Short mmCIF file of C-alpha atoms (C1' of nucleotides) in Angstrom, two decimals:
data_model
loop_
_atom_site.label_atom_id
_atom_site.label_comp_id
_atom_site.label_asym_id
_atom_site.label_seq_id
_atom_site.Cartn_x
_atom_site.Cartn_y
_atom_site.Cartn_z
CA MET A 779 -0.16 -0.14 -0.07
CA PRO A 780 1.34 3.60 -0.84
CA THR A 781 1.82 5.26 2.30
CA GLU A 782 -0.43 8.12 3.06
CA ILE A 783 0.83 11.44 1.86
CA PRO A 784 0.48 14.50 4.46
CA ASP A 785 -1.95 16.95 3.46
CA ILE A 786 0.43 19.68 4.19
CA VAL A 787 2.36 18.18 1.13
CA ILE A 788 -0.16 17.88 -1.37
CA SER A 789 -1.14 21.36 -0.59
CA ARG A 790 2.18 22.61 -1.88
CA LEU A 791 2.11 20.52 -5.11
CA PRO A 792 -0.37 23.45 -6.70
CA VAL A 793 2.08 26.03 -5.76
CA TYR A 794 5.13 24.01 -7.04
CA LEU A 795 2.84 23.68 -10.48
CA ARG A 796 2.11 27.28 -10.44
CA ALA A 797 5.77 28.12 -10.44
CA LEU A 798 6.53 25.72 -13.28
CA GLU A 799 3.94 27.37 -15.31
CA ARG A 800 5.36 30.43 -14.84
CA LEU A 801 9.08 28.89 -15.64
CA THR A 802 7.74 27.82 -18.72
CA GLN A 803 6.23 30.95 -19.79
CA GLU A 804 9.84 32.73 -19.18
CA GLY A 805 11.27 30.41 -21.55
CA GLN A 806 12.84 28.12 -19.32
CA GLU A 807 13.01 24.13 -19.79
CA VAL A 808 14.88 22.94 -16.94
CA THR A 809 14.88 23.89 -13.32
CA SER A 810 16.44 22.89 -10.09
CA SER A 811 15.12 22.43 -6.17
CA HIS A 812 17.31 25.27 -5.33
CA GLU A 813 16.03 27.52 -8.01
CA LEU A 814 12.39 26.77 -7.20
CA GLY A 815 13.22 27.14 -3.46
CA ARG A 816 14.43 30.60 -4.09
CA ARG A 817 11.42 31.57 -6.11
CA LEU A 818 8.99 30.37 -3.55
CA GLY A 819 10.65 31.07 -0.26
CA ILE A 820 10.92 27.39 0.53
CA SER A 821 13.98 25.35 1.11
CA SER A 822 15.36 22.92 -1.58
CA ALA A 823 15.21 20.29 0.67
CA GLN A 824 11.62 20.50 0.89
CA ILE A 825 10.95 20.87 -2.31
CA ARG A 826 12.93 17.62 -3.10
CA LYS A 827 11.17 15.86 -0.11
CA ASP A 828 7.70 16.82 -1.26
CA LEU A 829 8.54 15.31 -4.81
CA SER A 830 10.06 12.06 -3.62
CA HIS A 831 7.05 10.95 -2.25
CA PHE A 832 5.54 10.55 -5.65
CA GLY A 833 8.69 9.04 -7.25
CA GLY A 834 12.14 10.26 -8.97
CA PHE A 835 11.32 13.20 -11.05
CA GLY A 836 14.70 14.88 -11.48
CA LYS A 837 18.03 13.78 -12.69
CA GLN A 838 21.26 14.14 -10.15
CA GLY A 839 23.70 16.79 -11.47
CA THR A 840 21.35 18.29 -13.91
CA GLY A 841 17.86 18.86 -12.04
CA TYR A 842 14.10 18.71 -13.31
CA LYS A 843 12.85 18.97 -16.70
CA ILE A 844 10.08 21.38 -16.32
CA ALA A 845 7.62 20.07 -18.77
CA PHE A 846 7.94 16.67 -17.60
CA LEU A 847 7.66 17.59 -13.72
CA LYS A 848 4.44 19.71 -14.58
CA GLU A 849 3.02 16.85 -16.38
CA GLN A 850 3.73 14.47 -13.22
CA LEU A 851 2.49 16.87 -11.07
CA ARG A 852 -0.79 17.53 -12.93
CA GLN A 853 -1.38 13.61 -12.98
CA VAL A 854 -0.72 13.46 -9.28
CA LEU A 855 -3.08 16.22 -8.53
CA LYS A 856 -5.55 15.08 -11.00
CA VAL A 857 -5.64 18.30 -12.73
CA GLU A 858 -4.53 17.05 -16.12
CA ARG A 859 -8.32 16.73 -16.61
CA GLU A 860 -11.15 18.91 -16.94
CA TRP A 861 -13.85 19.50 -14.08
CA ASN A 862 -17.15 20.55 -14.09
CA VAL A 863 -18.33 22.56 -11.18
CA VAL A 864 -21.77 24.23 -9.84
CA LEU A 865 -22.11 27.69 -8.30
CA VAL A 866 -24.31 28.24 -5.45
CA GLY A 867 -25.38 31.82 -4.79
CA ALA A 868 -25.73 34.67 -7.48
CA GLY A 869 -25.17 37.76 -5.34
CA ASP A 870 -22.39 40.26 -5.52
CA LEU A 871 -20.17 37.41 -4.76
CA GLY A 872 -21.48 34.45 -6.92
CA SER A 873 -21.48 37.17 -9.65
CA ALA A 874 -18.09 37.93 -9.34
CA ILE A 875 -17.06 34.21 -9.49
CA ALA A 876 -19.15 33.58 -12.49
CA HIS A 877 -17.27 36.09 -14.30
CA TYR A 878 -13.95 35.39 -13.38
CA ARG A 879 -12.03 33.84 -16.17
CA GLY A 880 -9.28 32.14 -14.45
CA PHE A 881 -11.62 29.04 -13.58
CA SER A 882 -12.12 27.74 -17.13
CA ASP A 883 -8.75 28.74 -18.11
CA ARG A 884 -7.03 26.52 -15.49
CA GLY A 885 -9.77 23.54 -16.22
CA PHE A 886 -12.39 24.17 -13.75
CA HIS A 887 -15.54 24.73 -15.83
CA ILE A 888 -18.76 26.30 -13.93
CA ILE A 889 -21.73 24.71 -15.59
CA SER A 890 -24.45 25.83 -13.53
CA VAL A 891 -25.37 28.61 -11.18
CA PHE A 892 -28.24 28.29 -8.31
CA ASP A 893 -29.71 30.93 -6.13
CA ASN A 894 -32.96 30.73 -3.95
CA SER A 895 -34.13 34.51 -4.92
CA ALA A 896 -37.01 34.29 -7.00
CA GLU A 897 -36.20 37.63 -8.86
CA LYS A 898 -32.96 36.12 -9.85
CA ILE A 899 -34.06 32.65 -11.13
CA GLY A 900 -34.33 32.51 -14.81
CA ARG A 901 -32.18 35.85 -15.33
CA LYS A 902 -28.69 35.49 -16.89
CA LEU A 903 -25.46 35.68 -15.00
CA SER A 904 -22.87 36.04 -16.98
CA THR A 905 -23.15 33.24 -19.28
CA TYR A 906 -25.19 31.05 -17.04
CA ASP A 907 -28.86 31.09 -16.53
CA ILE A 908 -29.69 31.02 -13.10
CA GLU A 909 -31.38 28.02 -11.66
CA PRO A 910 -33.80 27.49 -8.66
CA MET A 911 -32.33 25.87 -5.46
CA SER A 912 -34.92 23.35 -5.85
CA GLN A 913 -33.26 21.62 -8.82
CA LEU A 914 -29.98 21.59 -7.09
CA ASP A 915 -29.95 18.04 -5.78
CA GLU A 916 -30.97 16.66 -8.99
CA PHE A 917 -28.54 18.47 -11.15
CA VAL A 918 -25.68 17.34 -9.09
CA THR A 919 -26.70 13.61 -9.12
CA GLU A 920 -27.43 13.44 -12.87
CA HIS A 921 -24.31 15.32 -14.09
CA ASP A 922 -22.18 13.44 -11.37
CA ILE A 923 -20.81 17.14 -10.06
CA ARG A 924 -17.97 16.28 -7.24
CA ILE A 925 -17.09 19.88 -6.96
CA ALA A 926 -18.94 22.95 -5.81
CA MET A 927 -18.70 26.67 -4.68
CA ILE A 928 -20.57 27.96 -1.97
CA ALA A 929 -21.08 32.08 -2.55
CA VAL A 930 -24.44 32.47 -0.35
CA PRO A 931 -24.88 34.43 2.81
CA ALA A 932 -23.23 32.79 6.11
CA GLU A 933 -26.52 31.81 7.45
CA HIS A 934 -27.35 29.63 4.67
CA ALA A 935 -24.05 28.06 3.73
CA GLN A 936 -24.32 25.26 6.06
CA GLN A 937 -27.82 24.31 4.65
CA VAL A 938 -26.66 24.65 1.14
CA ALA A 939 -23.35 22.24 2.06
CA ASP A 940 -25.78 19.67 3.52
CA THR A 941 -27.72 19.32 0.23
CA LEU A 942 -24.89 19.30 -1.94
CA VAL A 943 -23.11 16.47 0.20
CA LYS A 944 -26.16 14.54 -0.03
CA ALA A 945 -26.20 14.79 -3.63
CA GLY A 946 -22.59 13.40 -4.10
CA VAL A 947 -20.57 16.42 -3.88
CA LYS A 948 -16.79 15.53 -2.38
CA ALA A 949 -15.30 18.82 -2.67
CA ILE A 950 -16.46 22.50 -1.65
CA LEU A 951 -14.66 25.77 -2.14
CA ASN A 952 -16.64 27.98 0.47
CA TYR A 953 -16.81 31.73 -0.11
CA ALA A 954 -19.30 32.29 3.11
CA PRO A 955 -17.39 33.47 6.17
CA ILE A 956 -18.18 30.36 8.31
CA ASN A 957 -16.95 27.17 8.90
CA LEU A 958 -18.49 24.28 7.59
CA SER A 959 -19.05 21.01 8.94
CA VAL A 960 -19.12 18.07 6.54
CA PRO A 961 -18.72 14.13 6.93
CA GLU A 962 -15.44 12.47 6.78
CA GLY A 963 -14.09 12.26 2.91
CA VAL A 964 -15.45 15.51 1.89
CA HIS A 965 -13.15 18.28 1.43
CA VAL A 966 -13.59 21.92 2.33
CA GLN A 967 -11.43 24.82 1.40
CA TYR A 968 -12.04 28.25 2.09
CA ILE A 969 -11.59 31.58 0.86
CA ASP A 970 -12.05 34.99 2.99
CA PRO A 971 -9.97 37.62 1.92
CA VAL A 972 -10.56 39.89 4.97
CA LEU A 973 -9.53 36.98 6.97
CA HIS A 974 -6.22 37.16 5.02
CA LEU A 975 -5.89 40.77 5.80
CA GLN A 976 -6.64 40.57 9.37
CA ARG A 977 -3.59 37.99 9.34
CA MET A 978 -1.30 40.88 8.36
CA THR A 979 -2.65 43.79 10.66
CA TYR A 980 -0.99 42.19 13.76
CA TYR A 981 2.25 42.94 12.09
CA LEU A 982 1.90 46.61 11.21
CA SER A 983 3.30 49.42 13.53
CA GLU A 984 0.99 52.08 14.63
CA MET B 507 10.44 41.33 26.26
CA PRO B 508 7.37 39.60 24.87
CA THR B 509 8.15 36.37 23.55
CA GLU B 510 7.81 35.99 20.17
CA ILE B 511 4.20 34.52 19.12
CA PRO B 512 4.43 32.08 16.11
CA ASP B 513 2.91 33.13 12.81
CA ILE B 514 0.86 30.05 12.99
CA VAL B 515 -0.90 31.08 16.04
CA ILE B 516 -1.41 34.43 14.78
CA SER B 517 -2.79 33.14 11.48
CA ARG B 518 -5.57 31.13 13.34
CA LEU B 519 -6.96 34.32 15.79
CA PRO B 520 -9.11 35.71 12.93
CA VAL B 521 -10.65 32.50 12.34
CA TYR B 522 -11.45 32.30 16.07
CA LEU B 523 -12.80 35.96 15.85
CA ARG B 524 -14.98 34.87 12.87
CA ALA B 525 -16.65 32.20 14.93
CA LEU B 526 -17.15 34.30 17.90
CA GLU B 527 -18.87 37.12 15.93
CA ARG B 528 -21.12 34.11 14.51
CA LEU B 529 -21.83 32.85 17.97
CA THR B 530 -22.69 36.57 19.09
CA GLN B 531 -25.21 36.86 15.98
CA GLU B 532 -26.78 33.62 17.51
CA GLY B 533 -27.28 35.30 20.66
CA GLN B 534 -24.77 33.38 22.75
CA GLU B 535 -22.83 35.30 25.29
CA VAL B 536 -20.58 32.62 26.61
CA THR B 537 -18.42 30.01 25.22
CA SER B 538 -15.97 27.57 26.08
CA SER B 539 -12.53 26.07 24.20
CA HIS B 540 -14.55 22.74 23.72
CA GLU B 541 -17.60 24.48 22.06
CA LEU B 542 -15.01 26.84 19.84
CA GLY B 543 -13.16 23.63 19.14
CA ARG B 544 -16.04 21.55 18.16
CA ARG B 545 -17.25 24.28 15.71
CA LEU B 546 -13.87 24.75 14.24
CA GLY B 547 -12.50 21.19 13.97
CA ILE B 548 -9.69 22.26 16.16
CA SER B 549 -8.80 20.72 19.64
CA SER B 550 -9.76 22.68 22.95
CA ALA B 551 -5.91 22.64 24.08
CA GLN B 552 -4.86 24.29 20.94
CA ILE B 553 -7.51 27.13 21.19
CA ARG B 554 -6.51 27.39 24.91
CA LYS B 555 -2.82 27.58 24.31
CA ASP B 556 -3.36 29.95 21.40
CA LEU B 557 -5.06 32.53 23.61
CA SER B 558 -3.11 32.09 26.58
CA HIS B 559 0.04 33.89 24.47
CA PHE B 560 -1.87 36.97 24.91
CA GLY B 561 -3.32 36.46 28.73
CA GLY B 562 -5.71 34.77 30.44
CA PHE B 563 -9.21 35.74 28.87
CA GLY B 564 -11.29 33.05 30.64
CA LYS B 565 -12.72 32.03 33.83
CA GLN B 566 -11.95 28.56 34.92
CA GLY B 567 -15.16 26.59 35.61
CA THR B 568 -17.14 29.23 33.19
CA GLY B 569 -15.34 29.61 29.95
CA TYR B 570 -14.87 32.83 28.04
CA LYS B 571 -17.25 35.79 27.94
CA ILE B 572 -17.64 36.09 24.11
CA ALA B 573 -18.05 39.80 24.21
CA PHE B 574 -14.73 40.21 25.92
CA LEU B 575 -12.81 37.86 24.13
CA LYS B 576 -13.61 39.44 20.75
CA GLU B 577 -12.55 42.91 22.08
CA GLN B 578 -9.45 41.59 23.23
CA LEU B 579 -8.61 39.73 19.77
CA ARG B 580 -9.59 42.57 17.86
CA GLN B 581 -6.96 44.35 19.64
CA VAL B 582 -4.09 42.01 19.62
CA LEU B 583 -5.02 41.86 15.62
CA LYS B 584 -5.31 45.53 15.50
CA VAL B 585 -8.87 45.26 13.74
CA GLU B 586 -10.28 47.07 16.31
CA ARG B 587 -9.67 50.32 14.00
CA GLU B 588 -10.25 51.06 10.52
CA TRP B 589 -7.80 50.58 7.67
CA ASN B 590 -7.65 52.42 4.40
CA VAL B 591 -6.16 50.17 1.40
CA VAL B 592 -5.44 50.52 -2.12
CA LEU B 593 -6.25 48.54 -5.00
CA VAL B 594 -4.26 48.15 -7.92
CA GLY B 595 -5.54 46.51 -10.99
CA ALA B 596 -9.08 47.51 -12.58
CA GLY B 597 -9.69 44.60 -14.78
CA ASP B 598 -12.34 41.61 -14.17
CA LEU B 599 -10.66 40.61 -10.78
CA GLY B 600 -10.21 44.31 -9.45
CA SER B 601 -13.84 45.25 -10.58
CA ALA B 602 -15.26 42.04 -8.44
CA ILE B 603 -12.95 43.34 -5.69
CA ALA B 604 -14.12 47.09 -5.63
CA HIS B 605 -17.71 45.59 -5.91
CA TYR B 606 -17.53 43.52 -2.84
CA ARG B 607 -18.77 44.80 0.54
CA GLY B 608 -17.02 42.33 2.67
CA PHE B 609 -14.20 44.65 3.03
CA SER B 610 -15.67 47.81 4.64
CA ASP B 611 -18.28 46.00 6.38
CA ARG B 612 -15.32 44.54 8.54
CA GLY B 613 -13.00 47.57 8.78
CA PHE B 614 -11.19 47.59 5.43
CA HIS B 615 -11.68 50.62 3.31
CA ILE B 616 -10.53 50.81 -0.38
CA ILE B 617 -9.97 54.54 -0.86
CA SER B 618 -8.79 54.64 -4.45
CA VAL B 619 -8.23 52.38 -7.26
CA PHE B 620 -5.00 52.29 -10.02
CA ASP B 621 -4.66 51.05 -13.37
CA ASN B 622 -2.22 51.67 -16.18
CA SER B 623 -4.73 51.24 -19.16
CA ALA B 624 -5.26 54.77 -20.81
CA GLU B 625 -8.92 53.69 -21.44
CA LYS B 626 -9.68 53.11 -18.21
CA ILE B 627 -8.45 55.80 -16.19
CA GLY B 628 -10.90 58.46 -15.35
CA ARG B 629 -13.49 56.10 -15.57
CA LYS B 630 -15.61 54.65 -12.56
CA LEU B 631 -15.14 51.34 -11.07
CA SER B 632 -17.84 50.90 -8.35
CA THR B 633 -17.73 54.36 -6.40
CA TYR B 634 -14.14 54.87 -7.16
CA ASP B 635 -12.12 57.17 -9.73
CA ILE B 636 -9.67 55.06 -11.84
CA GLU B 637 -6.34 56.48 -11.40
CA PRO B 638 -3.30 56.27 -13.63
CA MET B 639 -0.61 53.86 -12.17
CA SER B 640 1.88 56.82 -12.26
CA GLN B 641 0.41 58.83 -8.98
CA LEU B 642 0.41 55.17 -7.05
CA ASP B 643 3.71 55.99 -5.28
CA GLU B 644 2.67 59.68 -4.28
CA PHE B 645 -0.85 58.59 -3.11
CA VAL B 646 0.26 55.91 -0.92
CA THR B 647 3.03 58.18 0.63
CA GLU B 648 0.69 61.27 1.23
CA HIS B 649 -2.05 58.79 2.70
CA ASP B 650 0.50 56.78 4.77
CA ILE B 651 -0.98 53.58 3.60
CA ARG B 652 0.11 50.51 4.93
CA ILE B 653 -2.07 48.01 2.88
CA ALA B 654 -2.67 47.12 -0.70
CA MET B 655 -4.57 44.63 -2.82
CA ILE B 656 -2.86 43.59 -6.06
CA ALA B 657 -5.05 42.35 -9.05
CA VAL B 658 -2.96 42.86 -12.14
CA PRO B 659 -1.84 39.98 -14.45
CA ALA B 660 0.76 37.82 -12.91
CA GLU B 661 3.50 39.67 -15.51
CA HIS B 662 2.97 42.97 -14.04
CA ALA B 663 2.47 41.97 -10.26
CA GLN B 664 6.18 42.05 -9.12
CA GLN B 665 6.80 45.30 -10.62
CA VAL B 666 3.52 46.64 -9.04
CA ALA B 667 4.57 45.09 -5.40
CA ASP B 668 8.10 46.91 -5.75
CA THR B 669 6.29 50.08 -6.16
CA LEU B 670 4.32 49.96 -3.28
CA VAL B 671 7.09 48.65 -0.85
CA LYS B 672 8.98 51.46 -2.13
CA ALA B 673 6.05 53.92 -1.55
CA GLY B 674 5.94 52.27 2.35
CA VAL B 675 3.42 49.39 1.99
CA LYS B 676 3.85 46.84 4.79
CA ALA B 677 0.99 44.36 4.01
CA ILE B 678 0.10 42.99 0.44
CA LEU B 679 -3.17 40.89 -0.52
CA ASN B 680 -2.15 39.37 -3.64
CA TYR B 681 -4.49 38.07 -6.26
CA ALA B 682 -2.06 37.54 -9.21
CA PRO B 683 -1.32 33.85 -9.28
CA ILE B 684 2.84 34.17 -8.80
CA ASN B 685 4.46 34.37 -5.99
CA LEU B 686 6.04 37.79 -5.01
CA SER B 687 9.25 38.62 -3.51
CA VAL B 688 9.54 41.49 -1.04
CA PRO B 689 11.90 42.52 1.60
CA GLU B 690 11.84 41.59 5.45
CA GLY B 691 8.94 43.02 7.14
CA VAL B 692 6.61 43.14 4.43
CA HIS B 693 3.77 40.77 4.67
CA VAL B 694 2.10 39.11 1.53
CA GLN B 695 -1.07 36.77 1.91
CA TYR B 696 -2.24 35.15 -1.49
CA ILE B 697 -5.49 34.35 -2.71
CA ASP B 698 -5.65 32.08 -5.91
CA PRO B 699 -9.15 30.13 -5.92
CA VAL B 700 -7.87 27.72 -8.45
CA LEU B 701 -4.99 26.60 -6.12
CA HIS B 702 -7.69 25.63 -3.48
CA LEU B 703 -9.61 23.74 -5.96
CA GLN B 704 -6.36 21.89 -6.99
CA ARG B 705 -5.53 21.14 -3.20
CA MET B 706 -8.82 18.97 -3.28
CA THR B 707 -8.97 17.02 -6.53
CA TYR B 708 -6.15 15.03 -5.48
CA TYR B 709 -8.62 13.41 -3.19
CA LEU B 710 -11.33 12.71 -5.61
CA SER B 711 -11.71 9.17 -6.69
CA GLU B 712 -11.71 8.78 -10.24
"C1'" DT C 1422 -19.16 21.63 48.01
"C1'" DA C 1423 -18.85 19.23 43.53
"C1'" DG C 1424 -18.73 20.02 38.76
"C1'" DA C 1425 -16.56 22.57 35.14
"C1'" DT C 1426 -13.14 24.67 32.54
"C1'" DT C 1427 -8.94 27.49 32.29
"C1'" DG C 1428 -3.85 28.16 31.75
"C1'" DT C 1429 0.49 25.70 31.56
"C1'" DT C 1430 3.57 22.14 32.05
"C1'" DA C 1431 5.51 17.83 30.02
"C1'" DA C 1432 5.24 14.40 26.39
"C1'" DT C 1433 4.12 13.22 22.00
"C1'" DC C 1434 4.06 13.85 17.30
"C1'" DG C 1435 5.02 15.50 12.83
"C1'" DA C 1436 7.39 18.29 9.71
"C1'" DT C 1437 11.39 20.71 8.38
"C1'" DT C 1438 16.07 20.78 7.62
"C1'" DA C 1439 21.18 19.08 7.33
"C1'" DA C 1440 23.84 16.33 5.28
"C1'" DC C 1441 25.58 13.04 2.18
"C1'" DA C 1442 26.15 8.71 -0.76
"C1'" DA C 1443 24.42 8.07 -5.44
"C1'" DT C 1444 25.03 9.22 -9.91
"C1'" DC C 1445 24.17 12.22 -14.13
"C1'" DT D 79 36.47 13.22 -14.86
"C1'" DA D 80 35.28 17.29 -12.05
"C1'" DG D 81 31.10 19.57 -10.82
"C1'" DA D 82 26.32 19.70 -9.65
"C1'" DT D 83 22.13 18.14 -7.72
"C1'" DT D 84 19.21 14.65 -6.91
"C1'" DG D 85 16.82 11.15 -3.39
"C1'" DT D 86 16.93 9.60 1.14
"C1'" DT D 87 18.33 8.95 6.08
"C1'" DA D 88 19.24 10.93 10.18
"C1'" DA D 89 19.04 15.08 13.24
"C1'" DT D 90 16.47 18.78 14.50
"C1'" DC D 91 13.09 21.85 15.47
"C1'" DG D 92 8.76 23.26 16.22
"C1'" DA D 93 3.62 22.69 16.78
"C1'" DT D 94 0.09 19.77 18.76
"C1'" DT D 95 -2.04 17.12 22.29
"C1'" DA D 96 -2.51 15.10 26.86
"C1'" DA D 97 -2.97 15.86 31.45
"C1'" DC D 98 -4.00 18.17 35.67
"C1'" DA D 99 -3.35 21.61 39.33
"C1'" DA D 100 -5.45 25.69 40.01
"C1'" DT D 101 -9.72 28.00 40.63
"C1'" DC D 102 -14.28 29.90 39.50
#
DNA sequence: TAGATTGTTAATCGATTAACAATC
DNA sequence: TAGATTGTTAATCGATTAACAATC
């Protein structure tokens, strides 16, 4: 059995992948753990250790072929494929998310948007028709959706999450400023920009 | 001298604060490390240990008075005051940020928006006039701005960061999908939603 | 008083780093 | 071959957890 990879290692792989993509854009074809580490502010030892969990991707003396390493990381992370996701919430925040190009550029396609406000249902949000929440369950099941984004007010987020999980969603990107409780096996990541700002003000002098 | 508080402790305080605000909304006045831990999926010991870095905020036998603890955490984090921030980048992403209410609701006020596109300058973005990048330096200096948000394309982000730092900014919330290099004493937090999605796909079965 | 929960110390656990043999 | 850099093991470091005396 393959030994369990620590979550913290997995969480760094997308950062490595992003840096490698940047290096490619800059026209580079080979890199080393030292160069990558310098760019990311991480020790070279950590990068080598992290990568070694998945195999030997480099060559002693020369480093890593960027194209190859990128491909390997994409496969490990399962982002070499395209993913369909649903977005729940068509308010200010949902609207911003729906208009953001970065998701489909990088393989995550929003295929439907849901909201419970009678006046929004049927209207367009970016290129999407806003669907009623009552159809969320059925839609997720039928399209075998694994990933959802929640952009509803905090007080509805848990209930939306429950519906999503019941319908089979296994990964939730939660923009509501609240911790969700989900069963084992369901993954949640949080985005709350204010929280990031609050992590920095501590260090600011008067 | 007060012993150095680990960054990881600081990074959890806003999460505690957010949970306490939620409890207040639900009408609760007192809580315990156990209850908080259960809500957040964190051990009660960790919460007590984290809080104890800053003083004894609770009472044996009864727990923590929420209003008091919130106030203490706000002061520790320096979010009991209001902060002015600048936003650089008025594209899709910058536009979404400018329209987002959550920042000023929680004490972070965007007071100006900058972009380098000739066609955007002078136009309105939400309630803001878009200013030319050439005035960024002067504006930051004059208004003694400490916090900035970067929402420009990856290839310009480092250069924007350099300008900001030179003008005196000490905290950057970076939405561009690239690692910034900044001098010691300048803090950067990153927001890249795709990266969060990529941290979950690893765990999804075929 | 009895029950509950804090604040803190000591023990455990896990992650990071240092170091180096292997090898390109 | 000499120089460079990987992959990996062992050592270090730091964070989390367990446990409990103090005390409300």
